[in-house]
CSV table of C-alpha atoms in Angstrom, one decimal:
chain,number,residue,atom,x,y,z
A,16,UNK,CA,143.8,96.7,96.2
A,17,UNK,CA,143.9,93.4,94.3
A,18,UNK,CA,141.4,92.6,91.6
A,19,UNK,CA,139.8,90.0,93.8
A,20,UNK,CA,139.2,92.5,96.6
A,21,UNK,CA,137.7,95.0,94.1
A,22,UNK,CA,135.3,92.4,92.8
A,23,UNK,CA,134.2,91.5,96.4
A,24,UNK,CA,133.5,95.1,96.9
A,25,UNK,CA,131.2,95.2,93.9
A,26,UNK,CA,133.5,97.1,91.5
A,27,UNK,CA,131.8,96.4,88.1
A,28,UNK,CA,134.9,97.2,86.0
A,29,UNK,CA,137.1,94.9,88.0
A,30,UNK,CA,134.4,92.2,87.5
A,31,UNK,CA,134.4,92.8,83.8
A,32,UNK,CA,138.2,92.6,83.6
A,33,UNK,CA,138.3,89.4,85.6
A,34,UNK,CA,135.8,87.9,83.3
A,35,UNK,CA,138.1,88.7,80.4
A,36,UNK,CA,141.0,87.0,82.3
A,37,UNK,CA,139.0,83.8,82.8
A,38,UNK,CA,137.7,83.9,79.2
A,39,UNK,CA,141.2,84.0,77.9
A,40,UNK,CA,142.5,81.6,80.6
A,41,UNK,CA,145.3,83.9,81.5
A,42,UNK,CA,147.6,83.1,84.5
A,43,UNK,CA,146.1,86.0,86.5
A,44,UNK,CA,142.7,84.3,86.3
A,45,UNK,CA,144.0,81.6,88.7
A,46,UNK,CA,145.0,84.2,91.2
A,47,UNK,CA,141.6,86.0,91.1
A,48,UNK,CA,139.7,82.8,91.5
A,49,UNK,CA,141.9,81.7,94.4
A,50,UNK,CA,141.1,85.0,96.1
A,51,UNK,CA,137.3,84.9,95.6
A,52,UNK,CA,136.6,81.2,95.6
A,53,UNK,CA,135.5,81.2,99.3
A,54,UNK,CA,132.8,83.7,98.4
A,55,UNK,CA,131.3,81.6,95.5
A,56,UNK,CA,128.6,78.9,95.4
A,57,UNK,CA,125.9,81.1,96.9
A,58,UNK,CA,123.8,82.1,94.0
A,59,UNK,CA,120.8,80.3,92.4
A,60,UNK,CA,122.1,79.5,88.9
A,61,UNK,CA,119.3,79.2,86.3
A,62,UNK,CA,120.2,77.7,83.0
A,63,UNK,CA,118.0,78.5,80.0
A,64,UNK,CA,118.3,76.4,76.9
A,65,UNK,CA,116.4,75.6,73.8
A,66,UNK,CA,116.6,75.8,70.0
A,67,UNK,CA,117.6,79.0,68.2
A,68,UNK,CA,114.7,81.5,68.0
A,69,UNK,CA,112.5,80.0,70.7
A,70,UNK,CA,112.8,83.2,72.7
A,71,UNK,CA,115.6,82.4,75.2
A,72,UNK,CA,117.0,85.9,75.3
A,73,UNK,CA,113.7,87.6,75.7
A,74,UNK,CA,112.8,85.2,78.5
A,75,UNK,CA,116.1,85.8,80.2
A,76,UNK,CA,115.5,89.6,80.0
A,77,UNK,CA,112.0,89.3,81.5
A,78,UNK,CA,113.1,87.0,84.3
A,79,UNK,CA,116.0,89.4,85.0
A,80,UNK,CA,113.5,92.3,85.3
A,81,UNK,CA,111.2,90.2,87.5
A,82,UNK,CA,113.9,89.1,90.0
A,83,UNK,CA,115.5,92.6,90.0
A,84,UNK,CA,112.1,94.0,91.1
A,85,UNK,CA,112.1,91.3,93.9
A,86,UNK,CA,115.3,92.8,95.2
A,87,UNK,CA,117.7,90.2,93.9
A,88,UNK,CA,121.1,90.9,92.5
A,89,UNK,CA,120.9,89.6,89.0
A,90,UNK,CA,123.8,88.5,86.8
A,91,UNK,CA,123.4,87.2,83.2
A,92,UNK,CA,125.8,85.1,81.1
A,93,UNK,CA,124.8,84.7,77.5
A,94,UNK,CA,126.7,82.3,75.3
A,95,UNK,CA,126.7,82.6,71.5
A,96,UNK,CA,128.6,80.4,69.0
A,97,UNK,CA,132.0,81.4,67.6
A,98,UNK,CA,132.6,81.1,63.9
A,99,UNK,CA,134.5,77.9,63.1
A,100,UNK,CA,136.2,79.7,60.3
A,101,UNK,CA,137.3,83.0,61.6
A,102,UNK,CA,137.0,82.4,65.4
A,103,UNK,CA,135.0,85.6,65.6
A,104,UNK,CA,131.6,85.9,67.0
A,105,UNK,CA,128.5,88.1,66.8
A,106,UNK,CA,127.2,88.4,70.3
A,107,UNK,CA,123.6,89.7,69.8
A,108,UNK,CA,121.8,88.8,73.0
A,109,UNK,CA,121.9,92.4,74.3
A,110,UNK,CA,119.5,93.3,71.5
A,111,UNK,CA,116.7,91.6,73.4
A,112,UNK,CA,117.6,93.2,76.7
A,113,UNK,CA,115.8,96.2,77.9
A,114,UNK,CA,118.1,98.9,79.3
A,115,UNK,CA,118.4,98.1,83.0
A,116,UNK,CA,121.5,100.2,83.5
A,117,UNK,CA,123.9,99.0,86.0
A,118,UNK,CA,121.2,97.0,88.0
A,119,UNK,CA,121.9,93.9,86.0
A,120,UNK,CA,125.4,92.8,85.1
A,121,UNK,CA,125.3,90.9,81.8
A,122,UNK,CA,128.3,89.4,80.0
A,123,UNK,CA,128.2,87.9,76.5
A,124,UNK,CA,130.5,84.9,76.1
A,125,UNK,CA,131.6,83.4,72.8
A,126,UNK,CA,131.7,79.6,72.9
A,127,UNK,CA,135.2,79.7,71.3
A,128,UNK,CA,134.9,76.2,69.9
A,129,UNK,CA,133.7,74.6,73.1
A,130,UNK,CA,131.0,72.1,72.5
A,131,UNK,CA,128.0,71.4,74.7
A,132,UNK,CA,126.3,74.8,74.4
A,133,UNK,CA,128.4,76.8,76.8
A,134,UNK,CA,131.8,78.5,76.9
A,135,UNK,CA,134.7,76.8,78.6
A,136,UNK,CA,135.0,79.7,81.0
A,137,UNK,CA,131.4,79.3,82.2
A,138,UNK,CA,132.0,77.9,85.7
A,139,UNK,CA,134.6,80.5,86.5
A,140,UNK,CA,132.4,83.3,85.1
A,141,UNK,CA,129.6,82.1,87.4
A,142,UNK,CA,132.0,82.2,90.4
A,143,UNK,CA,133.1,85.7,89.6
A,144,UNK,CA,129.5,86.9,89.4
A,145,UNK,CA,128.8,85.3,92.7
A,146,UNK,CA,131.9,86.9,94.2
A,147,UNK,CA,130.6,90.3,93.0
A,148,UNK,CA,127.4,89.6,95.1
A,149,UNK,CA,125.0,88.3,92.4
A,150,UNK,CA,122.6,85.9,94.0
A,151,UNK,CA,120.6,85.0,91.0
A,152,UNK,CA,122.4,84.1,87.8
A,153,UNK,CA,120.7,83.5,84.4
A,154,UNK,CA,122.8,81.3,82.1
A,155,UNK,CA,121.7,81.3,78.5
A,156,UNK,CA,123.1,78.6,76.3
A,157,UNK,CA,123.8,78.9,72.5
A,158,UNK,CA,120.8,77.9,70.4
A,159,UNK,CA,120.8,74.3,71.3
A,160,UNK,CA,120.1,71.2,69.3
A,161,UNK,CA,119.5,67.9,71.1
A,162,UNK,CA,122.8,67.2,72.7
A,163,UNK,CA,123.8,70.5,74.2
A,164,UNK,CA,123.2,69.4,77.7
A,165,UNK,CA,126.2,70.8,79.6
A,166,UNK,CA,124.0,73.5,81.2
A,167,UNK,CA,122.5,71.0,83.6
A,168,UNK,CA,125.9,70.4,85.1
A,169,UNK,CA,126.3,74.1,86.0
A,170,UNK,CA,122.8,75.2,86.9
A,171,UNK,CA,120.6,74.6,90.0
A,172,UNK,CA,117.6,74.7,87.8
A,173,UNK,CA,117.5,74.1,84.0
A,174,UNK,CA,114.7,75.6,82.0
A,175,UNK,CA,114.1,74.1,78.5
A,176,UNK,CA,112.2,76.5,76.2
A,177,UNK,CA,110.3,75.2,73.3
A,178,UNK,CA,107.7,76.7,70.9
A,179,UNK,CA,104.6,75.2,69.4
A,180,UNK,CA,104.9,73.3,66.2
A,181,UNK,CA,108.6,72.2,66.4
A,182,UNK,CA,108.1,68.8,64.7
A,183,UNK,CA,105.8,66.0,65.6
A,184,UNK,CA,105.3,64.3,68.9
A,185,UNK,CA,108.1,61.8,68.3
A,186,UNK,CA,110.6,64.7,68.8
A,187,UNK,CA,109.4,64.9,72.4
A,188,UNK,CA,110.6,61.4,73.2
A,189,UNK,CA,114.1,62.0,72.0
A,190,UNK,CA,116.9,61.9,74.5
A,191,UNK,CA,119.0,64.9,75.1
A,192,UNK,CA,117.7,68.4,76.0
A,193,UNK,CA,114.2,67.2,76.7
A,194,UNK,CA,115.6,65.0,79.5
A,195,UNK,CA,117.4,67.8,81.3
A,196,UNK,CA,114.6,70.2,82.0
A,197,UNK,CA,113.6,70.9,85.6
A,198,UNK,CA,111.1,73.4,84.2
A,199,UNK,CA,109.6,73.4,80.7
A,200,UNK,CA,108.4,76.5,79.1
A,201,UNK,CA,106.2,76.6,76.0
A,202,UNK,CA,106.9,80.1,74.7
A,203,UNK,CA,105.0,82.0,72.1
A,204,UNK,CA,102.0,80.2,73.6
A,205,UNK,CA,99.5,82.2,71.5
A,206,UNK,CA,100.6,80.4,68.4
A,207,UNK,CA,98.5,77.5,67.0
A,208,UNK,CA,99.4,74.1,68.4
A,209,UNK,CA,100.5,75.4,71.9
A,210,UNK,CA,98.0,73.2,73.7
A,211,UNK,CA,99.1,70.2,71.8
A,212,UNK,CA,102.8,70.9,72.5
A,213,UNK,CA,102.0,71.2,76.2
A,214,UNK,CA,100.0,68.0,76.2
A,215,UNK,CA,102.8,66.1,74.5
A,216,UNK,CA,105.4,67.4,76.9
A,217,UNK,CA,103.3,66.5,79.9
A,218,UNK,CA,102.7,63.0,78.5
A,219,UNK,CA,106.4,62.5,77.9
A,220,UNK,CA,107.2,63.6,81.4
A,221,UNK,CA,104.6,61.3,82.9
A,222,UNK,CA,106.4,58.3,81.3
A,223,UNK,CA,109.6,59.1,83.1
A,224,UNK,CA,110.7,58.0,86.5
A,225,UNK,CA,108.7,59.2,89.6
A,226,UNK,CA,111.0,61.8,91.1
A,227,UNK,CA,110.4,64.0,94.1
A,228,UNK,CA,110.3,66.9,91.6
A,229,UNK,CA,108.0,66.6,88.7
A,230,UNK,CA,109.0,69.2,86.1
A,231,UNK,CA,106.1,71.6,85.4
A,232,UNK,CA,105.2,72.5,81.8
A,233,UNK,CA,104.3,76.2,81.7
A,234,UNK,CA,102.9,78.4,79.0
A,235,UNK,CA,104.5,81.8,78.4
A,236,UNK,CA,104.6,84.8,76.1
A,237,UNK,CA,107.9,86.2,77.1
A,238,UNK,CA,107.5,89.2,74.7
A,239,UNK,CA,104.5,90.5,76.8
A,240,UNK,CA,105.7,89.1,80.1
A,241,UNK,CA,102.9,86.6,80.4
A,242,UNK,CA,103.9,83.6,82.4
A,243,UNK,CA,107.0,85.1,83.8
A,244,UNK,CA,105.8,85.1,87.4
A,245,UNK,CA,104.9,81.4,87.2
A,246,UNK,CA,108.3,80.5,85.8
A,247,UNK,CA,110.0,82.5,88.5
A,248,UNK,CA,107.9,80.7,91.1
A,249,UNK,CA,108.8,77.3,89.6
A,250,UNK,CA,112.5,78.2,89.8
A,251,UNK,CA,112.3,78.9,93.5
A,252,UNK,CA,110.1,75.9,94.2
A,253,UNK,CA,112.6,73.7,92.4
A,254,UNK,CA,115.4,75.1,94.5
A,255,UNK,CA,113.4,74.4,97.7
A,256,UNK,CA,112.6,70.9,96.5
A,257,UNK,CA,116.3,70.0,95.9
A,258,UNK,CA,117.1,71.3,99.3
A,259,UNK,CA,114.4,69.3,101.0
A,260,UNK,CA,115.3,66.0,99.2
A,261,UNK,CA,118.8,64.8,100.0
A,262,UNK,CA,118.5,62.1,97.3
A,263,UNK,CA,118.4,64.8,94.7
A,264,UNK,CA,121.9,65.6,93.8
A,265,UNK,CA,122.6,69.2,94.3
A,266,UNK,CA,124.7,71.3,92.1
A,267,UNK,CA,127.6,71.8,94.5
A,268,UNK,CA,128.0,68.1,95.1
A,269,UNK,CA,128.0,67.4,91.4
A,270,UNK,CA,130.3,70.2,90.7
A,271,UNK,CA,133.0,69.8,93.2
A,272,UNK,CA,134.4,66.5,91.9
A,273,UNK,CA,134.1,67.6,88.3
A,274,UNK,CA,135.9,70.9,88.9
A,275,UNK,CA,138.7,69.1,90.7
A,276,UNK,CA,139.0,66.5,87.9
A,277,UNK,CA,139.0,69.2,85.2
A,278,UNK,CA,141.6,71.4,87.0
A,279,UNK,CA,143.8,68.4,87.7
A,280,UNK,CA,143.6,67.2,84.0
A,281,UNK,CA,144.5,70.7,82.8
A,282,UNK,CA,147.4,70.8,85.2
A,283,UNK,CA,148.8,67.3,84.5
A,284,UNK,CA,148.4,67.7,80.7
A,285,UNK,CA,150.2,71.0,80.7
A,286,UNK,CA,153.0,69.7,82.9
A,287,UNK,CA,153.5,66.6,80.8
A,288,UNK,CA,153.5,68.5,77.6
A,289,UNK,CA,155.9,71.1,79.0
A,290,UNK,CA,158.3,68.4,80.2
A,291,UNK,CA,158.2,66.5,76.9
A,292,UNK,CA,158.9,69.7,75.0
A,293,UNK,CA,161.8,70.5,77.3
A,294,UNK,CA,163.2,67.0,76.6
A,295,UNK,CA,162.7,67.5,72.9
A,296,UNK,CA,160.3,64.5,72.8
A,297,UNK,CA,157.0,66.2,72.1
A,298,UNK,CA,157.5,66.9,68.4
A,299,UNK,CA,158.7,63.4,67.6
A,300,UNK,CA,155.8,61.8,69.5
A,301,UNK,CA,153.2,64.0,67.6
A,302,UNK,CA,154.9,63.0,64.4
A,303,UNK,CA,154.8,59.3,65.4
A,304,UNK,CA,151.0,59.6,65.9
A,305,UNK,CA,150.5,61.6,62.7
A,306,UNK,CA,152.4,58.9,60.7
A,307,UNK,CA,150.4,56.2,62.5
A,308,UNK,CA,153.5,54.6,64.0
A,309,UNK,CA,152.0,54.9,67.4
A,310,UNK,CA,148.4,55.3,68.5
A,311,UNK,CA,147.6,58.2,70.8
A,312,UNK,CA,146.9,56.1,73.9
A,313,UNK,CA,150.2,54.3,73.6
A,314,UNK,CA,152.1,57.6,73.0
A,315,UNK,CA,150.3,59.1,76.0
A,316,UNK,CA,151.2,56.2,78.2
A,317,UNK,CA,154.8,56.4,77.2
A,318,UNK,CA,154.9,60.1,78.0
A,319,UNK,CA,153.1,59.7,81.3
A,320,UNK,CA,155.3,56.8,82.5
A,321,UNK,CA,158.5,58.0,80.9
A,322,UNK,CA,158.1,61.4,82.4
A,323,UNK,CA,157.5,60.0,85.9
A,324,UNK,CA,154.0,61.2,86.3
A,325,UNK,CA,152.5,59.2,89.2
B,18,UNK,CA,158.5,79.6,88.2
B,19,UNK,CA,157.9,78.2,84.8
B,20,UNK,CA,154.6,78.6,83.0
B,21,UNK,CA,152.9,75.3,83.4
B,22,UNK,CA,149.5,75.8,81.8
B,23,UNK,CA,149.1,75.6,78.1
B,24,UNK,CA,147.6,79.0,77.4
B,25,UNK,CA,146.4,80.3,74.2
B,26,UNK,CA,148.2,83.5,73.4
B,27,UNK,CA,145.6,84.8,71.0
B,28,UNK,CA,143.1,87.0,72.7
B,29,UNK,CA,140.2,87.9,70.5
B,30,UNK,CA,139.6,91.7,70.1
B,31,UNK,CA,136.2,92.6,71.5
B,32,UNK,CA,134.2,95.4,69.9
B,33,UNK,CA,130.9,96.9,70.8
B,34,UNK,CA,128.8,98.1,67.9
B,35,UNK,CA,126.0,100.4,69.0
B,36,UNK,CA,123.5,102.7,67.5
B,37,UNK,CA,122.8,105.6,69.8
B,38,UNK,CA,119.9,107.9,69.1
B,39,UNK,CA,116.7,107.7,67.2
B,40,UNK,CA,117.5,106.7,63.6
B,41,UNK,CA,116.3,103.3,62.7
B,42,UNK,CA,118.7,102.2,60.0
B,43,UNK,CA,121.1,99.5,61.2
B,44,UNK,CA,122.2,98.0,57.9
B,45,UNK,CA,125.6,99.7,58.0
B,46,UNK,CA,126.1,98.7,61.6
B,47,UNK,CA,125.3,95.1,60.8
B,48,UNK,CA,127.6,95.0,57.8
B,49,UNK,CA,130.4,96.3,59.9
B,50,UNK,CA,129.6,93.9,62.7
B,51,UNK,CA,129.7,91.0,60.3
B,52,UNK,CA,133.0,92.1,58.7
B,53,UNK,CA,134.6,92.4,62.1
B,54,UNK,CA,133.3,88.9,63.1
B,55,UNK,CA,134.7,87.5,59.9
B,56,UNK,CA,138.0,89.0,60.8
B,57,UNK,CA,138.0,86.9,64.0
B,58,UNK,CA,136.8,89.5,66.5
B,59,UNK,CA,134.0,89.1,69.1
B,60,UNK,CA,131.4,91.7,68.3
B,61,UNK,CA,128.8,92.7,70.8
B,62,UNK,CA,125.8,94.2,68.9
B,63,UNK,CA,123.5,96.2,71.1
B,64,UNK,CA,120.7,97.0,68.6
B,65,UNK,CA,118.9,100.2,67.9
B,66,UNK,CA,117.9,103.2,70.0
B,67,UNK,CA,120.5,103.0,72.7
B,68,UNK,CA,121.2,105.9,75.0
B,69,UNK,CA,124.9,106.9,75.5
B,70,UNK,CA,124.5,105.6,79.1
B,71,UNK,CA,123.4,102.2,77.9
B,72,UNK,CA,126.2,101.9,75.4
B,73,UNK,CA,128.9,102.8,78.0
B,74,UNK,CA,127.4,100.4,80.6
B,75,UNK,CA,127.4,97.7,78.0
B,76,UNK,CA,131.0,98.5,77.0
B,77,UNK,CA,132.0,98.3,80.7
B,78,UNK,CA,130.3,95.0,81.4
B,79,UNK,CA,131.6,93.4,78.1
B,80,UNK,CA,135.1,94.8,78.7
B,81,UNK,CA,135.5,95.8,75.0
B,82,UNK,CA,138.6,97.2,73.4
B,83,UNK,CA,136.7,99.3,70.9
B,84,UNK,CA,133.3,101.0,70.7
B,85,UNK,CA,131.9,101.6,67.3
B,86,UNK,CA,129.0,104.1,67.1
B,87,UNK,CA,126.8,104.1,64.1
B,88,UNK,CA,124.9,107.4,63.7
B,89,UNK,CA,122.9,108.5,60.7
B,90,UNK,CA,120.6,110.9,62.4
B,91,UNK,CA,122.9,113.9,62.4
B,92,UNK,CA,123.0,114.0,66.2
B,93,UNK,CA,126.6,113.0,66.3
B,94,UNK,CA,127.7,116.3,67.8
B,95,UNK,CA,125.7,115.6,71.0
B,96,UNK,CA,125.8,111.8,71.2
B,97,UNK,CA,129.5,111.2,70.6
B,98,UNK,CA,130.8,113.7,73.1
B,99,UNK,CA,128.4,112.3,75.7
B,100,UNK,CA,129.7,108.7,75.1
B,101,UNK,CA,133.3,109.9,75.4
B,102,UNK,CA,132.5,111.9,78.6
B,103,UNK,CA,130.8,108.8,80.2
B,104,UNK,CA,133.7,106.6,79.3
B,105,UNK,CA,136.0,109.1,81.0
B,106,UNK,CA,133.8,109.1,84.1
B,107,UNK,CA,134.2,105.3,84.3
B,108,UNK,CA,137.9,105.5,83.9
B,109,UNK,CA,137.7,103.8,80.5
B,110,UNK,CA,140.0,106.2,78.6
B,111,UNK,CA,141.7,103.1,77.1
B,112,UNK,CA,138.6,102.1,75.1
B,113,UNK,CA,138.9,103.4,71.6
B,114,UNK,CA,135.9,105.1,70.0
B,115,UNK,CA,135.1,104.9,66.2
B,116,UNK,CA,132.2,106.6,64.5
B,117,UNK,CA,130.5,105.5,61.3
B,118,UNK,CA,127.7,107.3,59.4
B,119,UNK,CA,127.1,110.6,57.7
B,120,UNK,CA,129.3,113.1,59.4
B,121,UNK,CA,130.4,116.4,57.6
B,122,UNK,CA,134.1,116.8,57.6
B,123,UNK,CA,134.2,119.8,59.9
B,124,UNK,CA,132.2,117.8,62.5
B,125,UNK,CA,134.5,114.8,62.0
B,126,UNK,CA,137.4,117.1,62.7
B,127,UNK,CA,135.8,118.1,66.0
B,128,UNK,CA,135.1,114.5,67.0
B,129,UNK,CA,138.7,113.5,66.3
B,130,UNK,CA,139.8,116.4,68.5
B,131,UNK,CA,137.6,115.0,71.3
B,132,UNK,CA,139.4,111.7,71.0
B,133,UNK,CA,137.5,109.7,68.4
B,134,UNK,CA,140.1,107.6,66.6
B,135,UNK,CA,138.3,107.3,63.3
B,136,UNK,CA,135.2,108.6,61.5
B,137,UNK,CA,134.1,106.4,58.6
B,138,UNK,CA,131.8,107.9,56.0
B,139,UNK,CA,129.6,106.3,53.4
B,140,UNK,CA,131.5,104.1,50.9
B,141,UNK,CA,134.3,103.1,53.4
B,142,UNK,CA,135.5,99.7,52.6
B,143,UNK,CA,135.0,97.2,55.4
B,144,UNK,CA,138.6,96.0,55.0
B,145,UNK,CA,139.7,99.5,56.0
B,146,UNK,CA,137.5,99.4,59.1
B,147,UNK,CA,138.8,95.9,60.0
B,148,UNK,CA,142.4,97.0,59.5
B,149,UNK,CA,141.9,100.1,61.6
B,150,UNK,CA,140.0,98.3,64.4
B,151,UNK,CA,142.8,95.8,64.7
B,152,UNK,CA,145.5,98.4,64.8
B,153,UNK,CA,143.8,100.5,67.5
B,154,UNK,CA,142.6,97.7,69.8
B,155,UNK,CA,144.6,97.5,72.9
B,156,UNK,CA,146.8,94.5,73.4
B,157,UNK,CA,146.3,93.5,69.7
């Protein structure tokens, strides 16, 4: 039986191995994805982002427990940064997870130098979890700053987690992650300043455009489980809302063109580089750019046209 | 057919560092995890008080090459064989198991006989652990 068939039958080891293939972008990854792609795109993907230490992992764990109890098949992808020096990574999100045995499938992904708060393999990892029957996927980003907004491109619903007392109210107006939330969670809500943080967030959101979906601001104490039910309800309401409102761009519509563009770019770049190398032109062009004899755009055009790429 | 995609040939070694059992001292485990990370490996740290079942399930989901067990409680003679048995049940014989902690030599001998590839006692240099992990990781 092929790896793809094993995944479709729910073999957890096959799923784990396929995740390694897509993480390492090995040739067999293309084959597995080709086999299972028709079975993907079915899960609700929930992105959870926010600064380091706001309680993303704990929130993910509690949501996983909640949805598991509701009879859902839950998958978790948790991304942590790779060291820019060694390339290694310490993937510690499991520390916050309560043992749920084989009921929840969780995979830690190292960002491996990919910017934007996620790993490059994220879309394919989501597809593999979907193929394995997961219908609710929690996607936890690296501890995000203000511009790690990739998650909104991959998730049906993006949850932005903040804690009380993270800077003054001006922070709330900054572009970036505060613009991408479909649901806002003020975690550790028993801390001083929680009410003010919630007020500021609501005020910021009230200044935005009137959309069919107004992002709720919810208080939570993930540690004790308070607020989890409300967050889960908001996720499902948001899902319904996007389905009811055709003007709200849905994940699959946004994704399809991007996936195709990215795959095409990968393919064309690799082909062009391989042909230039075969013709012994690659090294000299790289050298021309390094010595500032040609700018990269000119060199690329020369390659693309010279190599007959239409 | 020629290889058309520009693939990276370096595949990071993945290691799970877990603390089975009841002892609450994870300094050693953290030092080792850090050293392996600094050597370019991806280290999944599971934290304290894990059951052998939880450790093996995590190793399966994370598709690791090596499992490192840190045990200071003296319960290695029950915990380690259980982990190895569970790995076998899952068909994960290719995952290498290392043990770190306070293990008397005669026990270490027994653990090695069960298939543990290395037992590191107090005072082991992290460089030695890094070297050993690299050499026994599959596909490295």
